[in-house]
PDB file of C-alpha atoms in Angstrom:
ATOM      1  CA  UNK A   1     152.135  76.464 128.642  1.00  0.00           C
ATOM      2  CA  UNK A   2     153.217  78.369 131.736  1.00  0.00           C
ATOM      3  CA  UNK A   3     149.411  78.175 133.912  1.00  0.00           C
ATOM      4  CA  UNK A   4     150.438  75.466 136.601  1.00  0.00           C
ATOM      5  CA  UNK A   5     150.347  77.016 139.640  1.00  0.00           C
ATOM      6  CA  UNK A   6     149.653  73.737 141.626  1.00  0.00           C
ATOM      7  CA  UNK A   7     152.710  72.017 141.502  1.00  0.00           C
ATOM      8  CA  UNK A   8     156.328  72.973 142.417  1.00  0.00           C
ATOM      9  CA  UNK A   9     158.928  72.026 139.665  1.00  0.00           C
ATOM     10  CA  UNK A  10     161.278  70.850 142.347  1.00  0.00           C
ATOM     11  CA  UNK A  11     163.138  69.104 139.569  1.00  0.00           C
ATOM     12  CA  UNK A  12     164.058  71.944 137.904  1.00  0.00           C
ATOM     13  CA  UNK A  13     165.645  71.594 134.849  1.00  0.00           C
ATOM     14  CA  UNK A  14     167.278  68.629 135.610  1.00  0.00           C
ATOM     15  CA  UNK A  15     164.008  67.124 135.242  1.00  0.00           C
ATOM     16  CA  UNK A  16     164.094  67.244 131.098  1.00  0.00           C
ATOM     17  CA  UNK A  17     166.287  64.185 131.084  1.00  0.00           C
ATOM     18  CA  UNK A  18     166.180  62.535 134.947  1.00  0.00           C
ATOM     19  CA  UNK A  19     162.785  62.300 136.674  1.00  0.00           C
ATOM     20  CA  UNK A  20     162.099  58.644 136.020  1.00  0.00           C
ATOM     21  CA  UNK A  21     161.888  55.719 133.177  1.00  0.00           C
ATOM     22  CA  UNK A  22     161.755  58.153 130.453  1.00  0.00           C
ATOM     23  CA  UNK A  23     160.891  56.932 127.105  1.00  0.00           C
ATOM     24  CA  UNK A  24     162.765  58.085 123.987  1.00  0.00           C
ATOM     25  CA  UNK A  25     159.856  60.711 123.469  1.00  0.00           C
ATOM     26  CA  UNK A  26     161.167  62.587 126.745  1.00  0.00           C
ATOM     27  CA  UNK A  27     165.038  62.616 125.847  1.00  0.00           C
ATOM     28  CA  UNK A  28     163.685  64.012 121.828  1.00  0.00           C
ATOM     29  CA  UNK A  29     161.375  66.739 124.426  1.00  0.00           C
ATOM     30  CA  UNK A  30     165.203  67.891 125.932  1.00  0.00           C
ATOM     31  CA  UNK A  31     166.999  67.789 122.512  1.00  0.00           C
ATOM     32  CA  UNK A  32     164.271  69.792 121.132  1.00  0.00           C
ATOM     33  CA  UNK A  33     164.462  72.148 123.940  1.00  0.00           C
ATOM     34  CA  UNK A  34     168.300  72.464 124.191  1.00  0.00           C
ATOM     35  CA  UNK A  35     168.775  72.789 119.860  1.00  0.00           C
ATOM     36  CA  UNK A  36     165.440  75.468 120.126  1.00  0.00           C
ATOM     37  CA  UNK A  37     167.900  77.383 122.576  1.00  0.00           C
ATOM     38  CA  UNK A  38     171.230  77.183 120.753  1.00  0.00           C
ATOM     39  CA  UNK A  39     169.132  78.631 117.826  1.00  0.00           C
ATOM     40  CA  UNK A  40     167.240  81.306 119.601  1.00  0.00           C
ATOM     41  CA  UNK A  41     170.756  82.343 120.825  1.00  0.00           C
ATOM     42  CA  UNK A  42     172.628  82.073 117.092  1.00  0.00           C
ATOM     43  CA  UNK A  43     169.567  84.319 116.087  1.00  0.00           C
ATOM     44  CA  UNK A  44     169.572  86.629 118.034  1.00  0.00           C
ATOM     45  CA  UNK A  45     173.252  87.366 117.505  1.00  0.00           C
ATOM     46  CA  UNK A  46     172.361  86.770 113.211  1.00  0.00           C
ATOM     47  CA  UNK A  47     170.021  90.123 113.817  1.00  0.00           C
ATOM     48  CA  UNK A  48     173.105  91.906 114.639  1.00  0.00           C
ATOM     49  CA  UNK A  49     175.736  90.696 112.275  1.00  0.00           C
ATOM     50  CA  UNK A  50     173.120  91.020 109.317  1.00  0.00           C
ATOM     51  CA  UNK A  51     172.098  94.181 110.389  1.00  0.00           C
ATOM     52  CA  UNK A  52     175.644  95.612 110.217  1.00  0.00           C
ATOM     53  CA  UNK A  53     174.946  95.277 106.269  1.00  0.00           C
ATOM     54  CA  UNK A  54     172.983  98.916 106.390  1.00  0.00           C
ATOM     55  CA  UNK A  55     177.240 100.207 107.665  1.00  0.00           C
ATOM     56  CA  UNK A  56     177.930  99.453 104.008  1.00  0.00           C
ATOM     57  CA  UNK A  57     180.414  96.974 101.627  1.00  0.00           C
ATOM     58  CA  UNK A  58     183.107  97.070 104.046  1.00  0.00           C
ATOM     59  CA  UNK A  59     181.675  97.164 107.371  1.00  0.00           C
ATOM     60  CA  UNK A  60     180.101  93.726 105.913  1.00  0.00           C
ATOM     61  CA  UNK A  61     183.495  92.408 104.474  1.00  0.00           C
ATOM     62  CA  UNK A  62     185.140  92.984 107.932  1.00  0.00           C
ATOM     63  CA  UNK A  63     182.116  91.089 110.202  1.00  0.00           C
ATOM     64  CA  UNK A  64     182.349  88.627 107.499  1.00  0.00           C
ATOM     65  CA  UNK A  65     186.031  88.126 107.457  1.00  0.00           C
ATOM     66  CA  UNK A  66     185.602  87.811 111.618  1.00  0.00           C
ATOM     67  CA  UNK A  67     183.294  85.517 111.313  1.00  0.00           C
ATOM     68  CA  UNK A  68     185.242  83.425 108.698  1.00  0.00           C
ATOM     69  CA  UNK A  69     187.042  81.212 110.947  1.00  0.00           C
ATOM     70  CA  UNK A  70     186.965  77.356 111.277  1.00  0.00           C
ATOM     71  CA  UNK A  71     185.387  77.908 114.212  1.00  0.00           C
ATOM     72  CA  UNK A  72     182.554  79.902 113.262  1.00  0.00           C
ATOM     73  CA  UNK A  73     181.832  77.690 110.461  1.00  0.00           C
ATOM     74  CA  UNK A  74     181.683  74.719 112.800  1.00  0.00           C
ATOM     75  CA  UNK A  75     179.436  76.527 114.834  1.00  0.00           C
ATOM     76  CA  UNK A  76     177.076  77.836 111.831  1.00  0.00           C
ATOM     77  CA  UNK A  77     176.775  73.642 111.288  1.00  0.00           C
ATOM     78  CA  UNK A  78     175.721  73.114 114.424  1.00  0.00           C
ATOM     79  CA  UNK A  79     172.735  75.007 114.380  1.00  0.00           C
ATOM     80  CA  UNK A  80     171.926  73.858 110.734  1.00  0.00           C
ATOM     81  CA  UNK A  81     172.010  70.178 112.675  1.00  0.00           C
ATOM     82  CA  UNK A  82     169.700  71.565 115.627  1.00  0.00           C
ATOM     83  CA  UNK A  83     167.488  73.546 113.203  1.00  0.00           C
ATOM     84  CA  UNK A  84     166.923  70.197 111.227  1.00  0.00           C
ATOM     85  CA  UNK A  85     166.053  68.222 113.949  1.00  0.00           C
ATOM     86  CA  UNK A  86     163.848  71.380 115.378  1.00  0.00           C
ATOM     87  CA  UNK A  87     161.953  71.868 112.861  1.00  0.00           C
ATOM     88  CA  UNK A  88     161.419  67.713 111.726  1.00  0.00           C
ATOM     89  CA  UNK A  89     160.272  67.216 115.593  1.00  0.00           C
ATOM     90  CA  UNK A  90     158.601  70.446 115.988  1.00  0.00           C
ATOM     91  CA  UNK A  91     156.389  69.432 113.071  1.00  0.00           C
ATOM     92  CA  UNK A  92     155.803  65.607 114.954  1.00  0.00           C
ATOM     93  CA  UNK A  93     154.660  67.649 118.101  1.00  0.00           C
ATOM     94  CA  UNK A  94     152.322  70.054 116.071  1.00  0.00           C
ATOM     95  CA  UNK A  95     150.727  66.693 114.785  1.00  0.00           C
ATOM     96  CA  UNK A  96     150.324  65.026 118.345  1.00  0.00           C
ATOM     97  CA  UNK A  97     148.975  68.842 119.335  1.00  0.00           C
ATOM     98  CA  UNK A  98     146.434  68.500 116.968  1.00  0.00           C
ATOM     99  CA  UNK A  99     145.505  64.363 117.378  1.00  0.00           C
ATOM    100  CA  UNK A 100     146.781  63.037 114.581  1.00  0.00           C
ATOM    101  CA  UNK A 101     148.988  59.749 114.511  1.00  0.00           C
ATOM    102  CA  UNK A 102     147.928  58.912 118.481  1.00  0.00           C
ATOM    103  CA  UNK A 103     144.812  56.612 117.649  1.00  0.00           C
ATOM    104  CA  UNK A 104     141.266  56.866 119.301  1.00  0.00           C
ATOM    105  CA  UNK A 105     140.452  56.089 123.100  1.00  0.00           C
ATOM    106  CA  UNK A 106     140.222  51.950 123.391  1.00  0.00           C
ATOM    107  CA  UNK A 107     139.401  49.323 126.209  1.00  0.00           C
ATOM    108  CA  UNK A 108     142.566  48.561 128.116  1.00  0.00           C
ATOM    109  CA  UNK A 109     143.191  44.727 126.051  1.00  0.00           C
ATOM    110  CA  UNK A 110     145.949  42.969 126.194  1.00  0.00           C
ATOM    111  CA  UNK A 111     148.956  43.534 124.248  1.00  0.00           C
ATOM    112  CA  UNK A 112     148.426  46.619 125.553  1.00  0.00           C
ATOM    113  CA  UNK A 113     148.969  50.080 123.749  1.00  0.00           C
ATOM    114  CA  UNK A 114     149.022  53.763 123.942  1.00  0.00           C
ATOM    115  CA  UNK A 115     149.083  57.104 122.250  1.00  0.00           C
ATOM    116  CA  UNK A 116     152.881  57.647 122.673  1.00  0.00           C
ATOM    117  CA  UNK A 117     153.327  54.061 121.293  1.00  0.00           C
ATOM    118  CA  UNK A 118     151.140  54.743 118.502  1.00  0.00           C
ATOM    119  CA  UNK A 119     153.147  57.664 117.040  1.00  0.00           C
ATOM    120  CA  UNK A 120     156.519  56.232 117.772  1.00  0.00           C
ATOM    121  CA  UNK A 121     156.626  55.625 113.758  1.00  0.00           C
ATOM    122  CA  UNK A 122     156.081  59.099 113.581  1.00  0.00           C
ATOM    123  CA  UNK A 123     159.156  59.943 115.746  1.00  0.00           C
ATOM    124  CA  UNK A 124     161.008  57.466 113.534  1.00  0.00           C
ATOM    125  CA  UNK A 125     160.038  59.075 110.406  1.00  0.00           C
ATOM    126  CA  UNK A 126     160.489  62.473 111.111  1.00  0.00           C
ATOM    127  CA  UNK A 127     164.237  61.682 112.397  1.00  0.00           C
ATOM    128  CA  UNK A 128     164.973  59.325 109.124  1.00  0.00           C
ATOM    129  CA  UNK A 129     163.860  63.237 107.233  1.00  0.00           C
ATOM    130  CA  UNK A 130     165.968  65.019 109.689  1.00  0.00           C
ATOM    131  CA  UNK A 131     169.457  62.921 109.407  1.00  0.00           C
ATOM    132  CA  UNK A 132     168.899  63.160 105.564  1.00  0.00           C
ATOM    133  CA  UNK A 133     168.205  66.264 105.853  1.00  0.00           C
ATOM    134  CA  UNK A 134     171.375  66.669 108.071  1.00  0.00           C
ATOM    135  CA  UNK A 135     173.559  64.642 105.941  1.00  0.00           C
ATOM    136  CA  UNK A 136     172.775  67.205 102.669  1.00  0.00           C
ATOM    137  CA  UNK A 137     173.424  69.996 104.345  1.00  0.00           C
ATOM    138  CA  UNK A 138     176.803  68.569 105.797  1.00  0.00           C
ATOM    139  CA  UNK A 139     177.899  67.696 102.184  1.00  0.00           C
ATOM    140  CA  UNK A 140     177.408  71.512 100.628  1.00  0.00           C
ATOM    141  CA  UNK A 141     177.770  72.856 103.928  1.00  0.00           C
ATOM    142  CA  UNK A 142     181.560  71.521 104.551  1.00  0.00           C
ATOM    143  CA  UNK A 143     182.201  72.528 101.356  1.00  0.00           C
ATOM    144  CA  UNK A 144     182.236  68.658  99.558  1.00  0.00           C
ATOM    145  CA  UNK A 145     179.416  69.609  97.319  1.00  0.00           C
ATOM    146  CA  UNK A 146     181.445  70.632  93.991  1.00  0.00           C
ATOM    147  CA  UNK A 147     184.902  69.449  94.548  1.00  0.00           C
TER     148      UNK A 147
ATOM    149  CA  UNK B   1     138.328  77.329 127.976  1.00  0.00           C
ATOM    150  CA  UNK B   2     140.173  79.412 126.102  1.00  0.00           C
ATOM    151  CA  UNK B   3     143.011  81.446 128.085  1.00  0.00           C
ATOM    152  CA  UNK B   4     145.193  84.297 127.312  1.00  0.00           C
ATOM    153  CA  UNK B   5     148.012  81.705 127.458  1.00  0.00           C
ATOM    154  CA  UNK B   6     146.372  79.136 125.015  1.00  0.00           C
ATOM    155  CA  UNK B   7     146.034  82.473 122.357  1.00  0.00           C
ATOM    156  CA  UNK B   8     150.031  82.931 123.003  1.00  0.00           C
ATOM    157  CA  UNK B   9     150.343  78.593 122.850  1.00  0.00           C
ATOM    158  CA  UNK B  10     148.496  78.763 119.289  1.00  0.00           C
ATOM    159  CA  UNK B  11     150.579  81.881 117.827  1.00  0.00           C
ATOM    160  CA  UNK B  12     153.281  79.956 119.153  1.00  0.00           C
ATOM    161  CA  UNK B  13     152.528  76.899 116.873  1.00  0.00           C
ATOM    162  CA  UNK B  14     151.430  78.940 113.787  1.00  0.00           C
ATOM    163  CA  UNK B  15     154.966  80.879 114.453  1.00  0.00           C
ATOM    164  CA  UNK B  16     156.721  77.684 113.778  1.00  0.00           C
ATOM    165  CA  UNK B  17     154.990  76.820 110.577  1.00  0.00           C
ATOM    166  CA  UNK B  18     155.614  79.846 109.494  1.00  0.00           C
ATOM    167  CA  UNK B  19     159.623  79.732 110.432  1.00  0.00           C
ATOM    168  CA  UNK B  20     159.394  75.948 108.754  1.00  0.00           C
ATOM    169  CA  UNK B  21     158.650  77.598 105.827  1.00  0.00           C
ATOM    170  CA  UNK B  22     160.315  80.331 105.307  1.00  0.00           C
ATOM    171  CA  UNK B  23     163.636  79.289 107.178  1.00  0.00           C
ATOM    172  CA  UNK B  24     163.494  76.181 105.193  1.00  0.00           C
ATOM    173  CA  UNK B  25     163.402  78.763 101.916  1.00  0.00           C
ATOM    174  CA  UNK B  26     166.218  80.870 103.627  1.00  0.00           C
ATOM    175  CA  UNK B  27     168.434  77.295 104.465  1.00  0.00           C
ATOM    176  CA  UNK B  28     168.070  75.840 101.310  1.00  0.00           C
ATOM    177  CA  UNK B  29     169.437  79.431  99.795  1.00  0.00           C
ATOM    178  CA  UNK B  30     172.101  79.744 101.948  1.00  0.00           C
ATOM    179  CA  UNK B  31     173.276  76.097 102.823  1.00  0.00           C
ATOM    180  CA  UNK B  32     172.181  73.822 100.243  1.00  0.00           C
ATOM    181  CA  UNK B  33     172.744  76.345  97.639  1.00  0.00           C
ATOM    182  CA  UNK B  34     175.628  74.266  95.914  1.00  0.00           C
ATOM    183  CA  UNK B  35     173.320  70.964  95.809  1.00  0.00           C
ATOM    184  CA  UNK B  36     170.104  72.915  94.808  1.00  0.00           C
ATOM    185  CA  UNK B  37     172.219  75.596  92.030  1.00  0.00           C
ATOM    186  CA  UNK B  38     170.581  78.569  94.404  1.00  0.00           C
ATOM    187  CA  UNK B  39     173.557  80.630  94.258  1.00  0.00           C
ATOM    188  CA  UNK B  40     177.086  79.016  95.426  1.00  0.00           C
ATOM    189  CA  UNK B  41     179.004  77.575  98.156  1.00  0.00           C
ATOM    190  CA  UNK B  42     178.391  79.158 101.919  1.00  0.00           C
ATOM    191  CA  UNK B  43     181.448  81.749 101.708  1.00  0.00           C
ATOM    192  CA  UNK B  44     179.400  82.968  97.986  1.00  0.00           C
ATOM    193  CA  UNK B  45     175.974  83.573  99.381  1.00  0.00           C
ATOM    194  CA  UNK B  46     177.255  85.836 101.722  1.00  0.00           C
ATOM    195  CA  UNK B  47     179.411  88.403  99.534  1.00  0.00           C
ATOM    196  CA  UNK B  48     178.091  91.800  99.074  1.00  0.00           C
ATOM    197  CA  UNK B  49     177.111  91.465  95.697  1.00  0.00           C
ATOM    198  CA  UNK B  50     174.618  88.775  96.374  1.00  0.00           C
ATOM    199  CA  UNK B  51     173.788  90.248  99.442  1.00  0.00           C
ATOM    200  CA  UNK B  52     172.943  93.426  98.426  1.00  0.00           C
ATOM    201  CA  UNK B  53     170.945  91.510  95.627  1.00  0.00           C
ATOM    202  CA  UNK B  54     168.897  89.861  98.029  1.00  0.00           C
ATOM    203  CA  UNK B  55     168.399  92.634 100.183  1.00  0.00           C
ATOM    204  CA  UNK B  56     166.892  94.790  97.683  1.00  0.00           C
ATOM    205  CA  UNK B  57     164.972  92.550  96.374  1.00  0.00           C
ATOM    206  CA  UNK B  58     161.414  93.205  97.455  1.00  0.00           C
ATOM    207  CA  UNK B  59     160.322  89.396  97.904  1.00  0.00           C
ATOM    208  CA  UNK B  60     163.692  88.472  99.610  1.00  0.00           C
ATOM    209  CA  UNK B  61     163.327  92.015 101.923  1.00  0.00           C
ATOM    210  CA  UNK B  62     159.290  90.989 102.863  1.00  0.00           C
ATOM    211  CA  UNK B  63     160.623  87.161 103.550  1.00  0.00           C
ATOM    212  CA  UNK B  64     163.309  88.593 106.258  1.00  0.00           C
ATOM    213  CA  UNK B  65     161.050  90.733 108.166  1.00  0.00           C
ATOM    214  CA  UNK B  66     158.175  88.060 108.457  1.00  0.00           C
ATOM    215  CA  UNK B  67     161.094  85.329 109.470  1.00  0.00           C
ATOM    216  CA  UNK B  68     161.929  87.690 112.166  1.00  0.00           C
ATOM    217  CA  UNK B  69     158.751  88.700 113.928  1.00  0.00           C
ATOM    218  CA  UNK B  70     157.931  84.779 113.421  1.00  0.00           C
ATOM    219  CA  UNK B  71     161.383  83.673 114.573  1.00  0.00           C
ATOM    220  CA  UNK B  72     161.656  85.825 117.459  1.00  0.00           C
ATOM    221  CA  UNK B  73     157.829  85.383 119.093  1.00  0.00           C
ATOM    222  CA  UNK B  74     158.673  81.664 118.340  1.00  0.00           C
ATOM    223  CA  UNK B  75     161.970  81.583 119.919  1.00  0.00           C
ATOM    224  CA  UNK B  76     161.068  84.423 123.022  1.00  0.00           C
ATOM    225  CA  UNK B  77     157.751  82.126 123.996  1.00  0.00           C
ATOM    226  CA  UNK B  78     159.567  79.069 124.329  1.00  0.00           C
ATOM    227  CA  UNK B  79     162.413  80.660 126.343  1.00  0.00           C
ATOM    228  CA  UNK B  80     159.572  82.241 128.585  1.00  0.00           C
ATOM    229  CA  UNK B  81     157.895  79.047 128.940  1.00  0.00           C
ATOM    230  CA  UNK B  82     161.164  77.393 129.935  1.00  0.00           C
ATOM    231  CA  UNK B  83     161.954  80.535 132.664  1.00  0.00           C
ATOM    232  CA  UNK B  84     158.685  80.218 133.465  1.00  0.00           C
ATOM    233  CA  UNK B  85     158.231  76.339 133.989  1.00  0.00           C
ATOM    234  CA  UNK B  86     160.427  76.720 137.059  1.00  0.00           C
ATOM    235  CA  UNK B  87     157.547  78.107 138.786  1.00  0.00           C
ATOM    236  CA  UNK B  88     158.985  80.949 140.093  1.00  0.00           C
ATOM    237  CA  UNK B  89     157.879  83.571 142.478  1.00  0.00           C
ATOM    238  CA  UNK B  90     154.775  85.576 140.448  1.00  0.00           C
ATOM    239  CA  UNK B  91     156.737  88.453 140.918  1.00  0.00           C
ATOM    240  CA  UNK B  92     159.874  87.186 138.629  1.00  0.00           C
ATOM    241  CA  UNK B  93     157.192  85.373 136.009  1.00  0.00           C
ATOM    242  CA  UNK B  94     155.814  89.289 135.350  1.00  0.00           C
ATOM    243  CA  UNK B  95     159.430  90.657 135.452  1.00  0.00           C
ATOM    244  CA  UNK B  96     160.606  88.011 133.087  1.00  0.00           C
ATOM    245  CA  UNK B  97     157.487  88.108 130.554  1.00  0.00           C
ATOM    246  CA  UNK B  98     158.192  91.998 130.810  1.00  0.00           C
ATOM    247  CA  UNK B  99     161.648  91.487 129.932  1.00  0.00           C
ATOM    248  CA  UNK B 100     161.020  89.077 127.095  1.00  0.00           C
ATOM    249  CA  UNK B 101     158.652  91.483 125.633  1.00  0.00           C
ATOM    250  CA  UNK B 102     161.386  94.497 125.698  1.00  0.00           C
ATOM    251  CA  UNK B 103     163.787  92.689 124.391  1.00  0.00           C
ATOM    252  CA  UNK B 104     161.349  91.329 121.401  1.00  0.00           C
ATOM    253  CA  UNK B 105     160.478  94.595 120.556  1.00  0.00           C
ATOM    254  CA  UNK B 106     163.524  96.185 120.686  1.00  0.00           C
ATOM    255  CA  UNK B 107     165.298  93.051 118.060  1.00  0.00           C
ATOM    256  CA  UNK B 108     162.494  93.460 115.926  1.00  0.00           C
ATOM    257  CA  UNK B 109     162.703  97.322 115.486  1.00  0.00           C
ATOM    258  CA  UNK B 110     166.424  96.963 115.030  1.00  0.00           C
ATOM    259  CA  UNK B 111     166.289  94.320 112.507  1.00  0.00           C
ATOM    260  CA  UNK B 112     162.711  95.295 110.526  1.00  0.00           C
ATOM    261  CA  UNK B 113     164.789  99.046 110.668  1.00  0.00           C
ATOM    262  CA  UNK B 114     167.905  97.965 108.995  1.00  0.00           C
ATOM    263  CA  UNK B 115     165.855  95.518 106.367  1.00  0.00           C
ATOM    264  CA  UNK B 116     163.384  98.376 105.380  1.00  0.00           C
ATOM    265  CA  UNK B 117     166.437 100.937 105.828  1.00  0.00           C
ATOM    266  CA  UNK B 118     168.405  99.236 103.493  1.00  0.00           C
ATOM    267  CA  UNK B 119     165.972  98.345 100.845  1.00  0.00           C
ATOM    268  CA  UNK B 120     164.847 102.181 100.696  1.00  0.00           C
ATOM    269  CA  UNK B 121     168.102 102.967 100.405  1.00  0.00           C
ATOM    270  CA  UNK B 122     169.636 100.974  97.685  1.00  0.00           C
ATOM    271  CA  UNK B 123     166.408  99.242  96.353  1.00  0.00           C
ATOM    272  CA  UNK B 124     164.263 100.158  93.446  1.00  0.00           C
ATOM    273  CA  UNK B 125     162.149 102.886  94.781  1.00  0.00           C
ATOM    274  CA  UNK B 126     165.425 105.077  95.353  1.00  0.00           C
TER     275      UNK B 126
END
């Protein structure tokens, strides 16, 4: 939430993936702020080209045939990868928002744990659901589904 | 305490379980449809005749204009919290929050417009 005014981010945004030993929870943070932004950006463009459907049969037949390259179709995969791994990790961080899978407050005893620790088989979970998830849409998406 | 900026933090989360939803509906119709017999391969979904079918359909029109309002406060509040994050000058953090607004506005009138536009036009109530 954007309230610190305290402390300078003099890392910038170089500091999502090198400000120190990050643990794997930090490099998932980046990923799940660089896929968030390759979607916001396919969406906002997706307002347009669906909105060019109101033109009529052919205006949508011509954006369609423009956007029927190899390229395009690549692309479209992408964000189907990032919005799988979005939305599986956005749904981990709405459950460490709300407490769930980080465990109760405990005396400091040796072998030590923590909360990030303690949902790491979350993490693992939710990316096992995402690369299925991935995988599926890979197989109807590139057109393997059916053949 | 409750701030104005934890309100905007919670929308923010109920946003996403709202996209998670109904952009899970929308992927599974468009890019699993061949797996999950929802209408065809990729190129199929999107041909006019299926489109058109969608788009007048009242469930399918109501679905598109929620994903958007969700999709875009969603997507606008985490770019503003990125912009903002680099704690800049308080100056820019208004000018950008103003900007973000704008432009949310102005995406969702276009694309609620040519949803409703297009339903009224070629859907059921014509």
């Amino acid at each position: 939430m954007p309230e610190n005014k305290f402390l300078r981010n003099n890392l910038g945004l170089m500091g999502w993936i090198s400000g120190g030993r990050y643990g794997v929870e930090r490099y998932a943070y980046a990923l799940h702020r660089l896929t968030g932004l390759g979607i916001l950006l396919y969406f906002l463009l997706h307002i347009f080209v669906t909105s060019s459907r109101l033109l009529g049969e052919s205006t949508w037949e011509a954006v369609m045939r423009a956007l029927s390259s190899p390229v395009f179709k690549w692309g479209e995969f992408l964000v189907y990868l990032a919005f799988g791994y979005h939305a599986l990790n956005g749904v981990r961080l709405v459950m460490a928002e709300l407490g769930f899978f980080l465990g109760v407050p405990k005396q400091p005893v040796y072998p030590y744990t923590h909360s990030v620790k303690r949902q790491r088989p979350l993490l693992v979970l939710v990316m096992a659901v995402a690369a299925v998830i991935v995988l599926l849409g890979g197989y109807d998406f590139l057109g393997f589904a059916g053949r | 305490m409750k701030t104005r900026e934890s309100t905007f933090w919670t929308w923010h989360l109920l946003a996403g379980g709202i996209i998670l939803v109904v952009l899970g509906i929308h992927m599974a119709i468009m890019h699993l449809s061949k797996m999950l017999g929802t209408g065809g391969e990729t190129h199929e979904v999107v041909q006019w005749t299926l489109v058109r079918m969608r788009s007048i359909d009242f469930a399918f029109a109501f679905m598109y204009v929620v994903l958007l309002g969700a999709a875009l406060y969603h997507g606008l509040y985490g770019l503003r919290t990125i912009i903002l994050e680099l704690t800049l000058p308080e100056r820019a953090e208004k000018f950008v929050s103003a900007v973000i607004v704008l432009l949310g506005f102005a995406l969702f009138i276009l694309g609620s417009y040519s949803t409703i536009a297009f339903y009224a036009m070629n859907g059921p109530m014509r």
